[in-house]
Short mmCIF file of C-alpha atoms in Angstrom, two decimals:
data_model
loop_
_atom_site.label_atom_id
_atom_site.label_comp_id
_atom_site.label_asym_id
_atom_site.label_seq_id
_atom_site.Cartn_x
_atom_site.Cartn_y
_atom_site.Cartn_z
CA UNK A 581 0.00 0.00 0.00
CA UNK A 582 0.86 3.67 -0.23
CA UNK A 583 2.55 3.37 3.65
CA UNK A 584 4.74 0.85 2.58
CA UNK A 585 5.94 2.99 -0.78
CA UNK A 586 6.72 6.08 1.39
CA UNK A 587 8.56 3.71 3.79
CA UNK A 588 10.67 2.29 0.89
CA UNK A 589 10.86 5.30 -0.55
CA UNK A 590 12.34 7.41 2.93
CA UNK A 591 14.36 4.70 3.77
CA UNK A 592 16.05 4.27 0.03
CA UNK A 593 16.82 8.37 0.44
CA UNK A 594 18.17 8.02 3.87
CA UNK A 595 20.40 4.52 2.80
CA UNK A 596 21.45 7.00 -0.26
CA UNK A 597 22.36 9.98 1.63
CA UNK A 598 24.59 7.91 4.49
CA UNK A 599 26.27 6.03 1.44
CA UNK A 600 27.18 9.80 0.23
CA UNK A 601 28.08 11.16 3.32
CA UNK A 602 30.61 8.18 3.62
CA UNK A 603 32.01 8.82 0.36
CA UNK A 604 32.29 12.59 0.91
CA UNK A 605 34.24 11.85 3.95
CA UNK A 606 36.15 9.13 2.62
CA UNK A 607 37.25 11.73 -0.59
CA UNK A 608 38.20 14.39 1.78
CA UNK A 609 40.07 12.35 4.09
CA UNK A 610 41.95 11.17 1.19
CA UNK A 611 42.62 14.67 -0.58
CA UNK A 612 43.83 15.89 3.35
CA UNK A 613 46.42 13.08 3.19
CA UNK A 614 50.31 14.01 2.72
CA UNK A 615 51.08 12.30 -0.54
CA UNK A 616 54.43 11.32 -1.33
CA UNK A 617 54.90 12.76 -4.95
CA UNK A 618 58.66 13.01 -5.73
CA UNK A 619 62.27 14.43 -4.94
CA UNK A 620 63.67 17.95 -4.94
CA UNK A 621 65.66 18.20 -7.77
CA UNK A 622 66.52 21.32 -8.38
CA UNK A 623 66.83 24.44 -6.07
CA UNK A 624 67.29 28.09 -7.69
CA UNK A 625 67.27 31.68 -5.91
CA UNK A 626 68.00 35.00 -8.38
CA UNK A 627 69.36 37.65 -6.08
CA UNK A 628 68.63 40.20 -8.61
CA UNK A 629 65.41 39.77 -11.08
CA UNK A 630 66.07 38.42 -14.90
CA UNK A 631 69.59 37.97 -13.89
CA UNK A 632 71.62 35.03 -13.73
CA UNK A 633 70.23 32.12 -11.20
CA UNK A 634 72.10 30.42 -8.67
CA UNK A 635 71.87 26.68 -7.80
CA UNK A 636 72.30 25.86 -4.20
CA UNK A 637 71.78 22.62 -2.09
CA UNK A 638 69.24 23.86 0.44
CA UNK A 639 66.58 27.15 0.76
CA UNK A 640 65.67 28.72 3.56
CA UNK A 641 61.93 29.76 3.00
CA UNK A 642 59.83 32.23 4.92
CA UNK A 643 56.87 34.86 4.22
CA UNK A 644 58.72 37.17 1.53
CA UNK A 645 60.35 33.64 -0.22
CA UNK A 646 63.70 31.58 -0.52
CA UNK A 647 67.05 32.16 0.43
CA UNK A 648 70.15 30.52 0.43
CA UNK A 649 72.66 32.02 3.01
CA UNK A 650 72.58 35.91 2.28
CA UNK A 651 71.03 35.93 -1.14
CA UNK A 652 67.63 36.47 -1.62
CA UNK A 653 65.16 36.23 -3.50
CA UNK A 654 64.40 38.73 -6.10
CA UNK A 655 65.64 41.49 -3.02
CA UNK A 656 67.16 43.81 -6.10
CA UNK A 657 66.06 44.76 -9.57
CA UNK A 658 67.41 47.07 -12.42
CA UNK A 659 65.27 49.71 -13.18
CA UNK A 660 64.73 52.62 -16.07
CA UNK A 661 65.70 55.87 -14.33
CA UNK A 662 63.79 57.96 -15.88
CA UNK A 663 60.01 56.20 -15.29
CA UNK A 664 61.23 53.40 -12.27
CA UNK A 665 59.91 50.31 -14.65
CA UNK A 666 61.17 47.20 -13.85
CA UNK A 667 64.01 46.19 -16.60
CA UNK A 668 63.69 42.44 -17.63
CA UNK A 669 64.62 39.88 -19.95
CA UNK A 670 61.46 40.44 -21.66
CA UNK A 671 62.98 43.81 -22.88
CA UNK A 672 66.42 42.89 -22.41
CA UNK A 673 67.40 39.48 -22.95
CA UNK A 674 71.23 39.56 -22.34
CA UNK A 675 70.10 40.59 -18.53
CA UNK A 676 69.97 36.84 -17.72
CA UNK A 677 74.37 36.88 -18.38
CA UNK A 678 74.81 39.39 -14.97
CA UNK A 679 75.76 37.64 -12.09
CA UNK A 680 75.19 38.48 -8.62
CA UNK A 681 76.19 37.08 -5.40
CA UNK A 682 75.94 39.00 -1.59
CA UNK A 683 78.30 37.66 1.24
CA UNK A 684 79.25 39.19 4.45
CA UNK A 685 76.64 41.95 3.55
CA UNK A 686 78.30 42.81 0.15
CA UNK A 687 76.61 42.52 -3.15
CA UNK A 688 79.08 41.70 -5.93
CA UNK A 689 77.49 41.80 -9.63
CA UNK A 690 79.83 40.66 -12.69
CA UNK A 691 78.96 40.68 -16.41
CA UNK A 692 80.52 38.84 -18.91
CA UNK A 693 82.25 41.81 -21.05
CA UNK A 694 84.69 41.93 -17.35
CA UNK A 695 82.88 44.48 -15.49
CA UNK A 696 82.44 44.45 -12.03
CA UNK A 697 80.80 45.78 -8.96
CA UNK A 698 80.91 45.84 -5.56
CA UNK A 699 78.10 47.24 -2.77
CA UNK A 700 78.55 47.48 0.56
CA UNK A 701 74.63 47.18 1.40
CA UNK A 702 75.32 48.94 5.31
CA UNK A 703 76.48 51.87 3.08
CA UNK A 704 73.52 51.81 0.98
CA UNK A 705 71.04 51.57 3.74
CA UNK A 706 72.96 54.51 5.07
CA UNK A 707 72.84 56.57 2.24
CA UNK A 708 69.22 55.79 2.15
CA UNK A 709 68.35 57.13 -1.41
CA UNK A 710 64.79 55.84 -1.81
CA UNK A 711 63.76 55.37 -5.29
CA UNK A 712 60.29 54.11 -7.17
CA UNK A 713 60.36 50.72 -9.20
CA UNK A 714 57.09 49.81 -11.10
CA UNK A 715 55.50 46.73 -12.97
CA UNK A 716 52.21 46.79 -15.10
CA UNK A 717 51.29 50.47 -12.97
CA UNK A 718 52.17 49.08 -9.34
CA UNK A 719 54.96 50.43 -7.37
CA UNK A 720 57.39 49.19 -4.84
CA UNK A 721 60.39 51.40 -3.29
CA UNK A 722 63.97 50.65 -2.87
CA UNK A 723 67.30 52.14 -1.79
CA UNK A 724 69.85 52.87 -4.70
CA UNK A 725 72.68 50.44 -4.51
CA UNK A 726 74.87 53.59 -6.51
CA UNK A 727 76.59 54.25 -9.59
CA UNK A 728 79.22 51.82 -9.48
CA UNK A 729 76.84 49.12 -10.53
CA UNK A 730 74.54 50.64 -12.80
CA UNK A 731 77.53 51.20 -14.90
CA UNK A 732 77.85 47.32 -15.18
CA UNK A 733 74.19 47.29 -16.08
CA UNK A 734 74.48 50.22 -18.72
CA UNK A 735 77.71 48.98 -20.12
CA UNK A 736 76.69 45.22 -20.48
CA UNK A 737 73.07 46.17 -21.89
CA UNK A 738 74.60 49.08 -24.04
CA UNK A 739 71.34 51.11 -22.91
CA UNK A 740 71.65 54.79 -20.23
CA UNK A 741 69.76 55.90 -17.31
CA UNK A 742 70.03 52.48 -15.30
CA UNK A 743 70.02 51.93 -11.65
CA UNK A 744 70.21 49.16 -9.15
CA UNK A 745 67.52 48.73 -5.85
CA UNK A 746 67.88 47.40 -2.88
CA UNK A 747 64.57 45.51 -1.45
CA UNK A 748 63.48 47.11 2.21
CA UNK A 749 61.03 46.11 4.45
CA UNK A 750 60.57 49.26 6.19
CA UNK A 751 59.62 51.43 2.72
CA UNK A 752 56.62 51.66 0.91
CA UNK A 753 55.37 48.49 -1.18
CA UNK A 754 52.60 48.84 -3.20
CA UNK A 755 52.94 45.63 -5.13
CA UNK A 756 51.40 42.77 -3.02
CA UNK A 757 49.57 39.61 -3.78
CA UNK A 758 46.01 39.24 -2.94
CA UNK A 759 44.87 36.01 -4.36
CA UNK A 760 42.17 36.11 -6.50
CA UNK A 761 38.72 33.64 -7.02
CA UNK A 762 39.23 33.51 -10.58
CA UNK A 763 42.34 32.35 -11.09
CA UNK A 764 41.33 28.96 -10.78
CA UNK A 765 38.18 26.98 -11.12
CA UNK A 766 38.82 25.28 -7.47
CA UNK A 767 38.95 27.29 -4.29
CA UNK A 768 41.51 29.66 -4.44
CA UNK A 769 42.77 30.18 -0.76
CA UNK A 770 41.97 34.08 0.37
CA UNK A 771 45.58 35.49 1.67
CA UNK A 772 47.45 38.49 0.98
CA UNK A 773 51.72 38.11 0.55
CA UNK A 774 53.76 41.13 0.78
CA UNK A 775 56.82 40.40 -1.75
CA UNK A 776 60.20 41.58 -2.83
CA UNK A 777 60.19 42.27 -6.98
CA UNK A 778 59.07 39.11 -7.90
CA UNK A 779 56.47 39.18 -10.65
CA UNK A 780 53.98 37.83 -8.43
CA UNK A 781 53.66 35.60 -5.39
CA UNK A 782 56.59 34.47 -3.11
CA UNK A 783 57.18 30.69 -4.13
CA UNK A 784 57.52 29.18 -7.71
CA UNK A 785 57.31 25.26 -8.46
CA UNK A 786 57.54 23.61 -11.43
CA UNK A 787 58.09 19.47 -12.05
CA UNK A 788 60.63 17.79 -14.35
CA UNK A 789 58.00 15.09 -15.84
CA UNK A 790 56.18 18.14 -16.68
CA UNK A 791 59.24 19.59 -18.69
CA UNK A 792 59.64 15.79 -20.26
CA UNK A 793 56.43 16.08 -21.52
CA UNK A 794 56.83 19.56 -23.42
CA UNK A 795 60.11 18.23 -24.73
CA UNK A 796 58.75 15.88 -26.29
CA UNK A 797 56.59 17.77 -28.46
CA UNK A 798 59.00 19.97 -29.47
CA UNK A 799 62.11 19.34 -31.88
CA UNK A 800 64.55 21.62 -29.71
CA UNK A 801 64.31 20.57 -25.89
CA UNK A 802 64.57 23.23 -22.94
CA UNK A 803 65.70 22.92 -19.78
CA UNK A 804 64.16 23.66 -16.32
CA UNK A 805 66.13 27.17 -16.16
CA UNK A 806 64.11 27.95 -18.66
CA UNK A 807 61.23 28.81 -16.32
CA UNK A 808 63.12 30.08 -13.34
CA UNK A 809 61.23 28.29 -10.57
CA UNK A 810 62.29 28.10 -7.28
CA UNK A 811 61.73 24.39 -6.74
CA UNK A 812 62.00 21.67 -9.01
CA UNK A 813 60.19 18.25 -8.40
CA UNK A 814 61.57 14.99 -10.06
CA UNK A 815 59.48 11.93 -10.53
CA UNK A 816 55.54 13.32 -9.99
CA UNK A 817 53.59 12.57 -13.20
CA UNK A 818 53.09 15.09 -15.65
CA UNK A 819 51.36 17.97 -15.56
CA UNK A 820 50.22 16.31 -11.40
CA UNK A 821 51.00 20.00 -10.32
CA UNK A 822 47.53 21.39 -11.83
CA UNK A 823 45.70 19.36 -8.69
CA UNK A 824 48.10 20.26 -5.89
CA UNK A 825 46.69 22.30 -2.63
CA UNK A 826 49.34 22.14 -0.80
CA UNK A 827 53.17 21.04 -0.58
CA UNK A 828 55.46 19.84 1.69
CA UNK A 829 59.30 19.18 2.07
CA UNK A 830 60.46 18.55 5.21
CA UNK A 831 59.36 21.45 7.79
CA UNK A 832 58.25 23.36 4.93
CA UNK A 833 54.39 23.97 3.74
CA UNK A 834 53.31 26.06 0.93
CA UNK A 835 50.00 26.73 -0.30
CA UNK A 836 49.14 26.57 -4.34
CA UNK A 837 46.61 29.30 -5.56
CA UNK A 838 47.32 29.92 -9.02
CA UNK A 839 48.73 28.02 -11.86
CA UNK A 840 52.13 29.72 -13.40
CA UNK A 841 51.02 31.53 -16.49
CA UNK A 842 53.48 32.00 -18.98
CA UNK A 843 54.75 35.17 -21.05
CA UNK A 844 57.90 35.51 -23.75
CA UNK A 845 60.46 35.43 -21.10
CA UNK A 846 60.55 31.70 -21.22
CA UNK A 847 61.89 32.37 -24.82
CA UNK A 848 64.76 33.28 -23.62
CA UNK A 849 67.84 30.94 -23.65
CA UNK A 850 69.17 31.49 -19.84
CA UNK A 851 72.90 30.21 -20.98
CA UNK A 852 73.38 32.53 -23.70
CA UNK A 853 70.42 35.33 -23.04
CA UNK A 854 68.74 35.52 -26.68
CA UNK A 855 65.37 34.90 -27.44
CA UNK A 856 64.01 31.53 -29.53
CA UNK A 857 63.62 33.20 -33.56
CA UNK A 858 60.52 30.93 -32.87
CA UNK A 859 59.37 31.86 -29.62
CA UNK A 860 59.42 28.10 -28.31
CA UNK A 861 58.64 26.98 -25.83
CA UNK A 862 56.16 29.38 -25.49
CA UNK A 863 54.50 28.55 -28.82
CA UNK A 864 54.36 24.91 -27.73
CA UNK A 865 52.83 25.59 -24.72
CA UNK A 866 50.17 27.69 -26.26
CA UNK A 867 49.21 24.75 -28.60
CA UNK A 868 48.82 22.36 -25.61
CA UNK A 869 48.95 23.97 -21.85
CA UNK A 870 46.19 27.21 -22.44
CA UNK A 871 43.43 27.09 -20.13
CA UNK A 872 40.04 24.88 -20.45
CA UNK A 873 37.52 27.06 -21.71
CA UNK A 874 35.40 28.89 -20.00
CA UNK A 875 35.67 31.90 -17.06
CA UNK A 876 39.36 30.41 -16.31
CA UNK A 877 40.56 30.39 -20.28
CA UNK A 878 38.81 34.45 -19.87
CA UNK A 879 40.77 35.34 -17.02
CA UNK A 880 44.43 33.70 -18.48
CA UNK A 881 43.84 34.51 -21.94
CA UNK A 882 46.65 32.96 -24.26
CA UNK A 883 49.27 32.75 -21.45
CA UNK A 884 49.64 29.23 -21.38
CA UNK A 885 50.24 27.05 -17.68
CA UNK A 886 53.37 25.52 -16.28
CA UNK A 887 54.25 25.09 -13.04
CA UNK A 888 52.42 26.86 -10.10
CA UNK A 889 53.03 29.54 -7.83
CA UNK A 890 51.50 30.17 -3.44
CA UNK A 891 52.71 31.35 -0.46
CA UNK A 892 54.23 29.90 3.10
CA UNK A 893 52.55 28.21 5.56
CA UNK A 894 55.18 26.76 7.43
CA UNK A 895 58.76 28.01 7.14
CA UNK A 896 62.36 26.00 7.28
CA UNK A 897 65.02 24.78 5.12
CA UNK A 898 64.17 22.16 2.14
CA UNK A 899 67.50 21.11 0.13
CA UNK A 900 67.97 18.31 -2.65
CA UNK A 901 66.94 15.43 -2.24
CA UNK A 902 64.26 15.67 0.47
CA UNK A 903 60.80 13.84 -0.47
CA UNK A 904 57.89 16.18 -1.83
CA UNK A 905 54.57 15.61 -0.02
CA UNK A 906 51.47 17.80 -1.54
CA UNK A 907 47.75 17.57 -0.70
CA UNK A 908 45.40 17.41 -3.87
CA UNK A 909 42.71 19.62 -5.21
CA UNK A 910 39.70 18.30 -6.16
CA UNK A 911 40.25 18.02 -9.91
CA UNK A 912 42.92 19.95 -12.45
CA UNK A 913 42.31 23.82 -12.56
#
């Protein structure tokens, strides 16, 4: 009778909405699980931006990003003189050549043609020349490091009116990064980094299967500097970094919110600083890694994905070697 159809029917809807509830639990518990994903392979910080990297065996990470002993970071950038913008390798390739290393509080920059610098960075805080840098309209202060090494930079780059800042926490930055919803189509975490003159948020990972599987579609390979990550994973699958929430390497967590779009820099060989007559691997990536369709393909246009950036959660040291844990999103993007 009708009683016993309701009572089927109720107790069908209730055995169907336990079974879900055990299976939502069951998929959470798994995605808040440290997965074991890979090895740290490769470990880069660039004391000044666009120039030349350095490879180290361990970082030290906190809030504003890596360091390895007393270089930093991104913590100094050439800029135009005239208008403060931020020089790069987009507008000047050969920037990647210039070398720059600061121990026992001195910043010594070399370029290739034999010039040299060298900044005594107590003298430049006491100096305390403030001057503007800007990217895309945003600006972010720092003290002139002094004419010394702008020459290297105007000499090496053939190009006038260049100076050198110094990052400092106590002047005016106007350039920090406030996630936002669109950038993917999972939950993007709400936090706000202050940074040095990185282009955007403190921490930059990319993965080596990832850069296997771009190689391959390509006649000329690239290599990892290529991208000038932070981190390098070995061993994760392909392309695995798209789902990650969260990673971990020994004390270290970081938080992902926003896959790595890409621009022409990465068309510039890092060993010799001149630009692909092709623009790989950017073209590559444009046939193959743009966004899916839809409000996240709107908001990233044609700047194709690879690798992802976030921000700290936990600080301490990660070096080579060390096993890469992440937590996963629910799907890719």
């Amino acid at each position: 009778d009708n009683r016993k159809l309701i009572l089927v029917f109720v107790g069908g809807t209730i055995f169907s909405y336990n079974i879900y509830r055990v299976l939502k639990a069951y998929f959470a518990s798994s995605r808040s699980e440290w997965i074991p994903v890979g090895t740290v392979k490769n470990l880069w910080v660039h004391p000044i931006k666009s120039c030349k990297r350095k490879e180290v065996f361990s970082l030290y990470c906190d809030e504003l990003g890596p360091r390895s002993g007393e270089n930093r970071d991104r913590e100094f950038v050439a800029i135009e003189e005239a208008n403060g913008t931020m020089i790069t390798a987009r507008q000047q390739p050969r920037i990647m050549l210039i070398e720059a290393d600061v121990t026992d509080g001195v910043l010594n920059v070399t370029s290739p043609d034999g010039h040299s610098a060298r900044v005594v960075l107590s003298e430049v805080v006491e100096r305390r020349i403030v001057r503007r840098a800007t990217k895309n309209g945003t600006p972010c202060n720092g003290l002139d490091c002094g004419d010394e090494v702008a020459r290297v930079f105007t000499q090496f780059l053939d190009t006038p009116g260049i100076r050198v800042l110094y990052y400092r926490p106590d002047l005016f930055n106007g350039r920090l990064c406030t996630t936002d919803p669109g950038w993917w189509n999972n939950p993007v975490p709400k936090r706000t980094d202050t940074v040095r003159y990185v282009d955007l948020s403190p921490y930059h990972v990319s993965t080596e299967k990832s850069l296997q599987a771009l190689n391959e579609q390509m006649e000329t390979p690239v290599g990892s500097t290529w991208f000038r990550a932070n981190i390098v994973v070995d061993h994760s699958p392909a392309w695995d970094e798209d789902k990650w929430a969260e990673i971990k390497i020994g004390e270290v967590v970081l938080q992902c919110y926003k896959p790595c779009t890409r621009c022409i820099l990465t068309t510039v060989n890092p060993d010799d600083g001149v630009k692909s007559s092709d623009m790989q691997p950017l073209k590559q990536l444009r046939e193959s890694r743009l966004a899916p369709e839809g409000p996240l393909r709107d908001k990233h246009g044609q700047s194709p994905i690879f690798g992802v950036q976030g921000g700290l959660l936990k600080p301490g040291f990660v070096h080579l070697g060390q096993t890469v844990y992440v937590k996963y999103k629910p799907s890719a993007f």
